[in-house]
Tab-separated table of C-alpha atoms and ligand atoms in Angstrom:
chain	number	residue	atom	x	y	z
A	6	UNK	CA	37.328	0.618	86.634
A	7	UNK	CA	36.027	-0.751	89.775
A	8	UNK	CA	38.392	-3.623	89.963
A	9	UNK	CA	41.434	-1.345	89.047
A	10	UNK	CA	40.423	0.797	91.814
A	11	UNK	CA	40.441	-2.108	94.257
A	12	UNK	CA	44.002	-3.101	93.171
A	13	UNK	CA	45.428	0.190	93.452
A	14	UNK	CA	44.046	0.620	97.103
A	15	UNK	CA	42.792	-2.667	98.610
A	16	UNK	CA	39.215	-3.321	99.488
A	17	UNK	CA	37.159	-3.603	102.645
A	18	UNK	CA	34.874	-6.275	102.602
A	19	UNK	CA	31.699	-6.015	104.529
A	20	UNK	CA	29.730	-9.147	104.434
A	21	UNK	CA	26.483	-10.561	106.755
A	22	UNK	CA	28.869	-12.875	108.688
A	23	UNK	CA	32.520	-13.756	109.199
A	24	UNK	CA	34.290	-16.766	110.201
A	25	UNK	CA	36.283	-15.612	113.325
A	26	UNK	CA	37.924	-18.042	115.873
A	27	UNK	CA	35.906	-21.086	115.065
A	28	UNK	CA	32.274	-19.326	114.817
A	29	UNK	CA	30.363	-16.814	112.652
A	30	UNK	CA	29.960	-13.408	114.186
A	31	UNK	CA	28.220	-10.333	112.597
A	32	UNK	CA	28.790	-6.648	112.058
A	33	UNK	CA	32.651	-7.039	111.473
A	34	UNK	CA	34.594	-5.899	108.427
A	35	UNK	CA	37.908	-7.504	106.543
A	36	UNK	CA	40.180	-4.890	105.085
A	37	UNK	CA	42.455	-6.236	102.512
A	38	UNK	CA	45.865	-4.632	101.871
A	39	UNK	CA	46.370	-4.912	97.746
A	40	UNK	CA	50.160	-4.235	98.187
A	41	UNK	CA	50.839	-6.835	100.806
A	42	UNK	CA	48.448	-9.533	99.998
A	43	UNK	CA	47.846	-9.594	103.633
A	44	UNK	CA	44.535	-8.799	105.720
A	45	UNK	CA	45.427	-5.364	107.191
A	46	UNK	CA	42.764	-5.258	109.898
A	47	UNK	CA	39.710	-6.880	111.022
A	48	UNK	CA	37.383	-4.358	112.584
A	49	UNK	CA	33.818	-3.372	113.455
A	50	UNK	CA	31.931	-2.260	110.327
A	51	UNK	CA	31.175	1.168	112.024
A	52	UNK	CA	34.773	1.969	111.924
A	53	UNK	CA	34.755	2.174	108.321
A	54	UNK	CA	31.516	4.380	107.830
A	55	UNK	CA	31.939	6.648	104.769
A	56	UNK	CA	35.028	5.119	103.617
A	57	UNK	CA	35.002	4.665	99.637
A	58	UNK	CA	36.616	1.360	99.758
A	59	UNK	CA	33.794	-0.566	101.450
A	60	UNK	CA	32.374	-3.163	99.412
A	61	UNK	CA	28.927	-4.129	100.858
A	62	UNK	CA	28.485	-8.022	100.548
A	63	UNK	CA	24.613	-8.936	101.557
A	64	UNK	CA	23.908	-12.317	101.491
A	65	UNK	CA	27.386	-13.404	101.872
A	66	UNK	CA	29.673	-14.673	104.787
A	67	UNK	CA	33.403	-14.794	104.469
A	68	UNK	CA	35.692	-17.579	105.372
A	69	UNK	CA	39.181	-18.086	105.341
A	70	UNK	CA	39.837	-20.118	102.122
A	71	UNK	CA	40.621	-23.947	102.673
A	72	UNK	CA	44.029	-25.186	102.034
A	73	UNK	CA	44.895	-28.430	100.032
A	74	UNK	CA	47.785	-29.923	101.830
A	75	UNK	CA	47.936	-32.664	99.539
A	76	UNK	CA	47.573	-32.658	95.792
A	77	UNK	CA	48.752	-34.443	92.547
A	78	UNK	CA	47.279	-32.145	90.011
A	79	UNK	CA	48.056	-34.302	86.844
A	80	UNK	CA	45.894	-37.108	88.184
A	81	UNK	CA	42.896	-34.889	87.275
A	82	UNK	CA	43.147	-36.612	84.010
A	83	UNK	CA	42.652	-39.762	85.005
A	84	UNK	CA	39.265	-39.113	86.955
A	85	UNK	CA	36.554	-41.631	85.613
A	86	UNK	CA	38.956	-43.794	83.794
A	87	UNK	CA	39.838	-46.278	86.560
A	88	UNK	CA	36.492	-47.128	87.650
A	89	UNK	CA	36.389	-50.609	86.004
A	90	UNK	CA	38.088	-53.951	86.411
A	91	UNK	CA	38.176	-57.102	84.331
A	92	UNK	CA	36.108	-60.081	85.510
A	93	UNK	CA	39.239	-62.105	86.292
A	94	UNK	CA	41.115	-59.543	88.782
A	95	UNK	CA	40.443	-57.792	91.877
A	96	UNK	CA	40.643	-54.076	91.617
A	97	UNK	CA	42.622	-51.959	94.255
A	98	UNK	CA	45.036	-49.382	95.213
A	99	UNK	CA	47.834	-51.213	93.526
A	100	UNK	CA	45.911	-51.605	89.947
A	101	UNK	CA	45.002	-48.198	90.299
A	102	UNK	CA	48.252	-47.069	90.481
A	103	UNK	CA	49.169	-48.905	87.181
A	104	UNK	CA	46.541	-46.794	85.274
A	105	UNK	CA	47.944	-43.508	87.081
A	106	UNK	CA	51.394	-44.745	85.882
A	107	UNK	CA	50.392	-45.022	82.426
A	108	UNK	CA	49.000	-41.530	82.525
A	109	UNK	CA	52.215	-40.024	84.106
A	110	UNK	CA	54.199	-41.562	81.146
A	111	UNK	CA	51.910	-40.015	78.419
A	112	UNK	CA	52.314	-36.209	79.492
A	113	UNK	CA	54.676	-33.559	77.752
A	114	UNK	CA	55.287	-30.434	79.654
A	115	UNK	CA	52.607	-28.663	77.957
A	116	UNK	CA	50.279	-31.397	79.102
A	117	UNK	CA	51.678	-30.863	82.592
A	118	UNK	CA	50.821	-27.200	82.361
A	119	UNK	CA	47.320	-27.620	81.007
A	120	UNK	CA	46.321	-30.483	83.783
A	121	UNK	CA	47.493	-28.288	86.448
A	122	UNK	CA	45.943	-25.025	85.685
A	123	UNK	CA	42.478	-26.657	85.119
A	124	UNK	CA	42.875	-28.468	88.022
A	125	UNK	CA	43.909	-25.590	90.151
A	126	UNK	CA	40.913	-23.484	88.741
A	127	UNK	CA	38.630	-26.206	89.654
A	128	UNK	CA	40.309	-26.028	93.317
A	129	UNK	CA	39.660	-22.093	93.508
A	130	UNK	CA	36.235	-22.433	92.420
A	131	UNK	CA	35.470	-25.113	95.056
A	132	UNK	CA	37.053	-22.943	97.992
A	133	UNK	CA	40.630	-23.787	98.001
A	134	UNK	CA	42.962	-20.863	98.011
A	135	UNK	CA	46.386	-22.804	98.637
A	136	UNK	CA	47.553	-25.951	97.450
A	137	UNK	CA	50.557	-28.156	98.395
A	138	UNK	CA	51.516	-29.940	95.325
A	139	UNK	CA	53.195	-33.084	96.075
A	140	UNK	CA	55.099	-33.137	92.771
A	141	UNK	CA	56.805	-36.242	91.543
A	142	UNK	CA	57.089	-36.007	87.577
A	143	UNK	CA	60.451	-34.906	87.120
A	144	UNK	CA	62.019	-36.642	83.828
A	145	UNK	CA	61.264	-36.513	80.591
A	146	UNK	CA	58.973	-39.655	79.146
A	147	UNK	CA	62.261	-41.863	78.432
A	148	UNK	CA	63.189	-41.075	82.078
A	149	UNK	CA	66.535	-38.604	80.982
A	150	UNK	CA	66.467	-35.457	83.038
A	151	UNK	CA	65.448	-32.203	81.106
A	152	UNK	CA	67.778	-29.857	80.282
A	153	UNK	CA	66.348	-27.539	82.963
A	154	UNK	CA	65.793	-30.383	85.743
A	155	UNK	CA	63.055	-28.200	87.520
A	156	UNK	CA	61.119	-28.080	84.012
A	157	UNK	CA	57.881	-29.666	85.244
A	158	UNK	CA	58.110	-28.406	88.663
A	159	UNK	CA	58.256	-24.953	86.691
A	160	UNK	CA	55.102	-25.620	84.697
A	161	UNK	CA	53.181	-26.612	87.634
A	162	UNK	CA	54.179	-23.436	89.494
A	163	UNK	CA	53.376	-21.394	86.487
A	164	UNK	CA	50.086	-23.046	86.129
A	165	UNK	CA	49.173	-22.258	89.687
A	166	UNK	CA	50.293	-18.622	89.443
A	167	UNK	CA	48.270	-18.386	86.053
A	168	UNK	CA	45.434	-19.787	87.782
A	169	UNK	CA	45.699	-17.517	90.823
A	170	UNK	CA	46.246	-20.061	93.550
A	171	UNK	CA	48.928	-20.061	96.132
A	172	UNK	CA	51.213	-23.185	95.774
A	173	UNK	CA	53.545	-24.938	97.988
A	174	UNK	CA	55.451	-27.003	95.455
A	175	UNK	CA	56.843	-30.192	97.645
A	176	UNK	CA	59.561	-31.393	95.494
A	177	UNK	CA	59.402	-35.050	95.715
A	178	UNK	CA	62.419	-37.340	96.441
A	179	UNK	CA	61.942	-40.601	94.809
A	180	UNK	CA	64.822	-43.150	94.416
A	181	UNK	CA	63.450	-46.510	94.699
A	182	UNK	CA	60.554	-48.906	93.278
A	183	UNK	CA	60.162	-50.370	96.779
A	184	UNK	CA	62.154	-50.927	100.053
A	185	UNK	CA	65.737	-52.183	98.564
A	186	UNK	CA	64.472	-52.522	94.749
A	187	UNK	CA	65.381	-50.439	91.842
A	188	UNK	CA	62.995	-48.076	90.071
A	189	UNK	CA	60.459	-50.156	87.804
A	190	UNK	CA	60.680	-48.828	84.222
A	191	UNK	CA	57.063	-47.167	84.590
A	192	UNK	CA	58.366	-45.025	87.408
A	193	UNK	CA	61.590	-43.647	85.338
A	194	UNK	CA	59.777	-40.213	85.274
A	195	UNK	CA	59.524	-39.991	89.283
A	196	UNK	CA	63.424	-40.955	89.759
A	197	UNK	CA	65.734	-38.605	91.699
A	198	UNK	CA	68.573	-41.121	92.229
A	199	UNK	CA	71.162	-38.935	93.688
A	200	UNK	CA	70.467	-37.089	96.900
A	201	UNK	CA	72.995	-34.251	96.320
A	202	UNK	CA	71.421	-33.738	93.104
A	203	UNK	CA	67.838	-33.796	94.632
A	204	UNK	CA	68.952	-31.154	97.185
A	205	UNK	CA	70.614	-28.894	94.681
A	206	UNK	CA	67.711	-29.147	92.444
A	207	UNK	CA	65.417	-28.077	95.533
A	208	UNK	CA	67.843	-25.278	96.238
A	209	UNK	CA	67.746	-24.111	92.895
A	210	UNK	CA	63.779	-23.739	92.905
A	211	UNK	CA	64.035	-21.958	96.191
A	212	UNK	CA	66.295	-19.428	94.844
A	213	UNK	CA	64.062	-19.188	91.535
A	214	UNK	CA	60.884	-18.541	93.562
A	215	UNK	CA	62.551	-15.905	96.194
A	216	UNK	CA	60.147	-12.922	96.037
A	217	UNK	CA	57.371	-14.687	94.569
A	218	UNK	CA	53.778	-13.921	96.175
A	219	UNK	CA	52.058	-17.151	95.462
A	220	UNK	CA	54.983	-19.741	95.316
A	221	UNK	CA	57.380	-21.617	97.791
A	222	UNK	CA	58.654	-24.842	97.891
A	223	UNK	CA	58.684	-27.999	100.359
A	224	UNK	CA	60.793	-31.232	101.049
A	225	UNK	CA	58.929	-34.589	100.440
A	226	UNK	CA	60.387	-38.076	100.588
A	227	UNK	CA	57.688	-39.758	98.379
A	228	UNK	CA	57.521	-42.556	101.269
A	229	UNK	CA	59.496	-44.654	103.093
A	230	UNK	CA	59.094	-47.302	100.106
A	231	UNK	CA	60.538	-44.994	97.487
A	232	UNK	CA	63.478	-43.423	99.333
A	233	UNK	CA	66.505	-45.251	101.282
A	234	UNK	CA	66.237	-45.120	105.222
A	235	UNK	CA	69.722	-42.911	104.748
A	236	UNK	CA	68.103	-40.214	102.988
A	237	UNK	CA	65.256	-39.712	105.402
A	238	UNK	CA	67.827	-37.492	108.381
A	239	UNK	CA	69.597	-35.623	105.619
A	240	UNK	CA	66.219	-34.438	103.882
A	241	UNK	CA	64.738	-33.691	107.334
A	242	UNK	CA	67.815	-31.620	108.368
A	243	UNK	CA	67.462	-29.610	104.794
A	244	UNK	CA	64.003	-28.801	105.468
A	245	UNK	CA	64.758	-27.355	109.047
A	246	UNK	CA	67.519	-25.394	107.801
A	247	UNK	CA	65.415	-23.870	105.262
A	248	UNK	CA	62.444	-23.660	107.730
A	249	UNK	CA	60.184	-25.717	105.034
A	250	UNK	CA	57.699	-28.257	105.500
A	251	UNK	CA	58.448	-31.821	105.328
A	252	UNK	CA	55.694	-33.962	103.439
A	253	UNK	CA	55.549	-37.942	103.148
A	254	UNK	CA	53.066	-40.484	102.132
A	255	UNK	CA	52.917	-42.855	105.179
A	256	UNK	CA	50.946	-46.102	106.079
A	257	UNK	CA	48.349	-45.676	103.429
A	258	UNK	CA	48.261	-49.197	102.624
A	259	UNK	CA	48.819	-52.578	105.126
A	260	UNK	CA	51.373	-53.981	102.337
A	261	UNK	CA	53.752	-50.998	103.157
A	262	UNK	CA	53.517	-51.350	106.751
A	263	UNK	CA	54.325	-55.022	106.002
A	264	UNK	CA	57.672	-54.241	103.751
A	265	UNK	CA	58.578	-51.747	106.284
A	266	UNK	CA	58.382	-54.200	109.227
A	267	UNK	CA	60.143	-56.885	107.050
A	268	UNK	CA	62.916	-54.755	105.898
A	269	UNK	CA	63.717	-52.483	109.291
A	270	UNK	CA	61.548	-54.238	111.840
A	271	UNK	CA	59.608	-51.128	112.858
A	272	UNK	CA	56.511	-49.779	111.024
A	273	UNK	CA	56.685	-46.757	108.927
A	274	UNK	CA	55.923	-43.828	111.421
A	275	UNK	CA	58.433	-45.362	113.874
A	276	UNK	CA	60.962	-45.397	111.158
A	277	UNK	CA	60.616	-41.675	110.761
A	278	UNK	CA	60.768	-41.319	114.220
A	279	UNK	CA	63.949	-42.953	114.569
A	280	UNK	CA	65.372	-40.884	111.896
A	281	UNK	CA	64.464	-37.842	113.795
A	282	UNK	CA	62.025	-37.136	110.987
A	283	UNK	CA	58.920	-36.614	113.118
A	284	UNK	CA	58.105	-33.288	114.562
A	285	UNK	CA	55.885	-30.277	113.866
A	286	UNK	CA	57.125	-29.345	110.580
A	287	UNK	CA	55.954	-33.074	109.358
A	288	UNK	CA	52.946	-33.978	107.714
A	289	UNK	CA	52.153	-37.599	107.078
A	290	UNK	CA	49.845	-38.231	104.160
A	291	UNK	CA	47.121	-40.519	104.671
A	292	UNK	CA	48.445	-42.437	107.842
A	293	UNK	CA	45.369	-45.043	107.637
A	294	UNK	CA	47.182	-47.795	109.064
A	295	UNK	CA	48.690	-46.693	112.239
A	296	UNK	CA	49.460	-48.924	115.431
A	297	UNK	CA	48.352	-47.260	118.980
A	298	UNK	CA	52.394	-46.473	119.359
A	299	UNK	CA	52.344	-44.600	116.234
A	300	UNK	CA	49.414	-42.681	116.860
A	301	UNK	CA	50.983	-41.451	120.562
A	302	UNK	CA	54.277	-40.623	118.666
A	303	UNK	CA	52.409	-38.295	115.846
A	304	UNK	CA	50.601	-36.673	118.689
A	305	UNK	CA	53.604	-36.188	120.832
A	306	UNK	CA	55.470	-34.971	117.952
A	307	UNK	CA	52.727	-32.403	116.951
A	308	UNK	CA	53.272	-33.871	113.693
A	309	UNK	CA	50.132	-33.098	111.078
A	310	UNK	CA	48.349	-35.786	109.301
A	311	UNK	CA	46.907	-35.023	105.862
A	312	UNK	CA	43.479	-36.724	105.492
A	313	UNK	CA	42.492	-37.353	101.702
A	314	UNK	CA	39.123	-39.320	102.442
A	315	UNK	CA	37.579	-38.610	99.127
A	316	UNK	CA	40.801	-40.453	97.624
A	317	UNK	CA	41.112	-42.999	100.645
A	318	UNK	CA	37.468	-44.242	99.867
A	319	UNK	CA	37.956	-44.173	96.113
A	320	UNK	CA	41.075	-46.235	96.206
A	321	UNK	CA	39.982	-48.658	99.339
A	322	UNK	CA	42.824	-47.511	101.711
A	323	UNK	CA	41.032	-47.816	104.980
A	324	UNK	CA	39.625	-45.197	107.513
A	325	UNK	CA	41.449	-42.789	109.169
A	326	UNK	CA	41.675	-42.911	113.023
A	327	UNK	CA	41.337	-38.920	113.025
A	328	UNK	CA	39.431	-38.783	116.664
A	329	UNK	CA	42.178	-40.587	118.508
A	330	UNK	CA	44.838	-38.680	116.474
A	331	UNK	CA	43.510	-35.245	117.495
A	332	UNK	CA	42.937	-36.787	121.083
A	333	UNK	CA	46.763	-37.669	120.973
A	334	UNK	CA	47.781	-33.994	119.891
A	335	UNK	CA	48.330	-34.272	116.140
A	336	UNK	CA	47.569	-31.705	113.799
A	337	UNK	CA	45.089	-32.630	111.058
A	338	UNK	CA	44.825	-31.206	107.331
A	339	UNK	CA	42.915	-31.970	104.234
A	340	UNK	CA	43.831	-33.011	100.702
A	341	UNK	CA	42.265	-33.777	97.344
A	342	UNK	CA	45.170	-35.989	96.394
A	343	UNK	CA	43.865	-37.824	93.362
A	344	UNK	CA	41.247	-35.326	92.376
A	345	UNK	CA	38.656	-37.946	92.101
A	346	UNK	CA	36.541	-35.231	93.801
A	347	UNK	CA	37.612	-31.724	94.325
A	348	UNK	CA	35.567	-30.184	97.446
A	349	UNK	CA	37.056	-29.129	100.529
A	350	UNK	CA	33.596	-29.224	102.310
A	351	UNK	CA	33.315	-32.853	101.472
A	352	UNK	CA	36.965	-33.997	102.810
A	353	UNK	CA	36.415	-32.103	105.853
A	354	UNK	CA	32.974	-33.771	106.762
A	355	UNK	CA	34.157	-37.296	105.691
A	356	UNK	CA	36.597	-36.949	108.773
A	357	UNK	CA	33.832	-37.099	110.735
A	358	UNK	CA	31.417	-39.328	108.717
A	359	UNK	CA	33.895	-42.099	108.599
A	360	UNK	CA	34.551	-41.942	112.038
A	361	UNK	CA	30.713	-42.423	112.599
A	362	UNK	CA	30.715	-45.317	110.251
A	363	UNK	CA	33.251	-47.055	112.439
A	364	UNK	CA	32.383	-46.063	115.935
A	365	UNK	CA	28.776	-46.167	115.545
A	366	UNK	CA	28.613	-42.859	117.119
A	367	UNK	CA	27.869	-39.210	116.267
A	368	UNK	CA	29.481	-36.017	117.279
A	369	UNK	CA	33.014	-37.556	117.118
A	370	UNK	CA	35.409	-34.718	115.866
A	371	UNK	CA	34.990	-32.179	118.417
A	372	UNK	CA	39.036	-31.402	118.925
A	373	UNK	CA	41.564	-29.966	117.105
A	374	UNK	CA	43.094	-26.587	116.427
A	375	UNK	CA	39.591	-24.995	115.237
A	376	UNK	CA	37.734	-25.871	118.442
A	377	UNK	CA	39.532	-24.582	121.008
A	378	UNK	CA	38.270	-21.243	121.326
A	379	UNK	CA	34.696	-22.189	119.960
A	380	UNK	CA	34.418	-24.744	122.881
A	381	UNK	CA	34.176	-22.030	125.502
A	382	UNK	CA	31.842	-19.905	123.539
A	383	UNK	CA	29.422	-23.080	123.176
A	384	UNK	CA	29.456	-23.912	126.819
A	385	UNK	CA	29.442	-27.604	127.402
A	386	UNK	CA	27.699	-28.270	123.921
A	387	UNK	CA	30.018	-30.184	121.724
A	388	UNK	CA	29.906	-29.391	117.837
A	389	UNK	CA	31.833	-30.756	114.993
A	390	UNK	CA	31.814	-27.759	112.705
A	391	UNK	CA	34.615	-25.954	114.148
A	392	UNK	CA	36.950	-28.557	114.302
A	393	UNK	CA	36.030	-29.502	110.581
A	394	UNK	CA	36.333	-26.160	109.207
A	395	UNK	CA	39.767	-25.525	111.610
A	396	UNK	CA	41.266	-28.503	109.908
A	397	UNK	CA	40.172	-27.541	106.603
A	398	UNK	CA	41.862	-24.040	106.998
A	399	UNK	CA	44.241	-23.679	110.097
A	400	UNK	CA	45.289	-27.298	109.771
A	401	UNK	CA	45.975	-27.031	105.986
A	402	UNK	CA	48.160	-23.658	106.691
A	403	UNK	CA	50.139	-25.302	109.627
A	404	UNK	CA	51.168	-28.264	107.422
A	405	UNK	CA	52.195	-26.091	104.659
A	406	UNK	CA	53.694	-23.351	107.237
A	407	UNK	CA	52.046	-20.758	105.328
A	408	UNK	CA	50.396	-17.670	107.415
A	409	UNK	CA	46.957	-18.261	105.976
A	410	UNK	CA	43.758	-20.029	107.440
A	411	UNK	CA	42.555	-17.374	109.687
A	412	UNK	CA	40.834	-14.373	109.172
A	413	UNK	CA	43.435	-11.976	111.147
A	414	UNK	CA	45.543	-9.237	110.567
A	415	UNK	CA	48.738	-9.969	108.943
A	416	UNK	CA	47.449	-13.250	107.366
A	417	UNK	CA	47.548	-13.864	103.897
A	418	UNK	CA	44.182	-12.128	102.214
A	419	UNK	CA	43.362	-15.881	101.395
A	420	UNK	CA	39.411	-16.019	101.696
A	421	UNK	CA	36.087	-17.147	100.178
A	422	UNK	CA	32.723	-16.002	100.278
A	423	UNK	CA	29.623	-18.272	100.857
A	424	UNK	CA	26.270	-17.685	99.170
A	425	UNK	CA	24.008	-17.845	102.062
A	426	UNK	CA	21.131	-17.716	99.660
A	427	UNK	CA	22.044	-20.954	98.193
A	428	UNK	CA	19.333	-23.682	98.303
A	429	UNK	CA	21.414	-26.044	100.423
A	430	UNK	CA	21.837	-23.417	103.175
A	431	UNK	CA	17.748	-22.383	103.326
A	432	UNK	CA	16.531	-22.327	106.912
A	433	UNK	CA	20.104	-22.186	108.358
A	434	UNK	CA	19.702	-18.783	109.842
A	435	UNK	CA	21.160	-19.115	113.483
A	436	UNK	CA	25.154	-18.861	113.354
A	437	UNK	CA	25.824	-22.541	114.687
A	438	UNK	CA	23.284	-24.013	112.347
A	439	UNK	CA	24.768	-22.447	109.263
A	440	UNK	CA	28.202	-23.454	110.477
A	441	UNK	CA	27.029	-27.361	110.590
A	442	UNK	CA	24.957	-27.251	107.474
A	443	UNK	CA	27.921	-25.674	105.580
A	444	UNK	CA	30.347	-28.237	107.349
A	445	UNK	CA	28.020	-31.224	106.835
A	446	UNK	CA	25.682	-30.518	104.241
A	447	UNK	CA	26.531	-28.017	101.581
A	448	UNK	CA	28.061	-28.586	97.988
A	449	UNK	CA	30.900	-26.541	96.557
A	450	UNK	CA	28.642	-24.380	94.780
A	451	UNK	CA	27.886	-22.276	97.874
A	452	UNK	CA	31.416	-20.651	97.249
A	453	UNK	CA	30.588	-17.662	95.116
A	454	UNK	CA	33.935	-15.638	95.481
A	455	UNK	CA	37.432	-16.124	95.990
A	456	UNK	CA	40.366	-13.818	96.956
A	457	UNK	CA	44.075	-15.052	96.813
A	458	UNK	CA	46.703	-12.336	97.994
A	459	UNK	CA	43.918	-9.686	98.148
A	460	UNK	CA	43.020	-10.460	94.612
A	461	UNK	CA	39.688	-11.586	93.586
A	462	UNK	CA	40.072	-14.608	91.377
A	463	UNK	CA	36.812	-16.111	91.694
A	464	UNK	CA	33.763	-13.689	91.371
A	465	UNK	CA	30.034	-15.098	91.133
A	466	UNK	CA	31.663	-18.639	90.928
A	467	UNK	CA	33.183	-17.219	87.599
A	468	UNK	CA	37.217	-17.567	86.865
A	469	UNK	CA	38.263	-15.592	84.047
A	470	UNK	CA	40.221	-18.235	82.344
A	471	UNK	CA	37.960	-21.229	83.340
A	472	UNK	CA	36.691	-21.671	79.657
A	473	UNK	CA	40.377	-21.642	77.764
A	474	UNK	CA	41.652	-23.832	80.417
A	475	UNK	CA	38.996	-26.355	79.917
A	476	UNK	CA	39.215	-26.536	76.241
A	477	UNK	CA	42.944	-27.055	76.628
A	478	UNK	CA	42.431	-29.841	79.376
A	479	UNK	CA	40.166	-31.563	77.245
A	480	UNK	CA	42.794	-31.665	74.479
A	481	UNK	CA	45.293	-33.511	76.554
A	482	UNK	CA	45.350	-37.167	75.774
A	483	UNK	CA	45.990	-39.562	78.402
A	484	UNK	CA	46.788	-43.508	77.406
B	174	ZN	ZN1	49.395	-38.796	97.190
């Protein structure tokens, strides 16, 4: 009855603290509008005295939900299955990719749905409220198109809406096995060999999702390896015409940079810039092997880099130069990518911790979107937590071009509650200490409740469909 009433009229959340403009504040309430799925108002609790819609939340702090800017949900199936090698062979990104291809070849549409739904529920419980699903599983296992060309994209979107997570389906263009090379047989499910057919398919998805509260589409050439140079500009033009995000894997591995230099005489980010595909709607995924000139180009363009440090450390990709990118003016977001670990707090802290390992310094990431207002509040004292939380929330929202990632009137009501009685936060009573403990130390289990589009989808760490989704997931067989 209680839940039904909240659905009808919205709810006014009154936690101990809320995350507002880069810091925790007390005494504020957040009014959710169930009809619009947006935050109606953020106001002093005293303004709502006696209102029957008030829900007291003692021992809880409210944050904007984290945004997962880069995900391949089906890869959740190979977690734990690639952590070995033969004595005769070195393991690296490329050998991992063979195992990932084998898994991709074995999945039917139901398998894709069950893998995605379970993965999205895991994301919600860890504190992600939006996901940018970089979707390149297009064709049937034999490489032919499905009767409905968007079959698998629609399965992933159904999985997201059933789980209750917001999704930006980044529809991937994938036409080559390498620069100037045909698709390899094991890449046959990914292929979009015709540009016009890809654009028509993307348009079809856009039209089908008009009016959907949770699902929308974006444009994503897989990488400069996987699409011809001539495709880059029309793909970006299409994204601009429809005001969509444009995502692309870039410079994840030195071999990609070398192949790009050999074929075009420029590095991947320079190639994108030369094709007028580097601006604020662009997100470069990984970008772990950049030249100084490329860092300057990204910053000047105000493009975003999606850091996926739990995946990058797993695959031996390299370390992102996050501090230099932010200083140059780049945006930054996080992604769970290969799903080795699904934990936004872990992704944001690794951006800082990896910089510490490289630079032999501490307190490195103090800039970026999240820090602007908090720095003033903190005087001359530089702190990392607001920057890191800003990367995970506001930075992701900017990458996916969604009005989320902030607790403010008009934003989507995508929120997470933190359990302040969690053992990992014991003793963190001052606001700035709490922020630091959360950003740099706490596990995903500090997330107690999650709202997406104004609807509570995780309550006291429980998601209604988690058990059934786990059973269906565990029945999916991967080779
Ligand atoms: Zn990826």
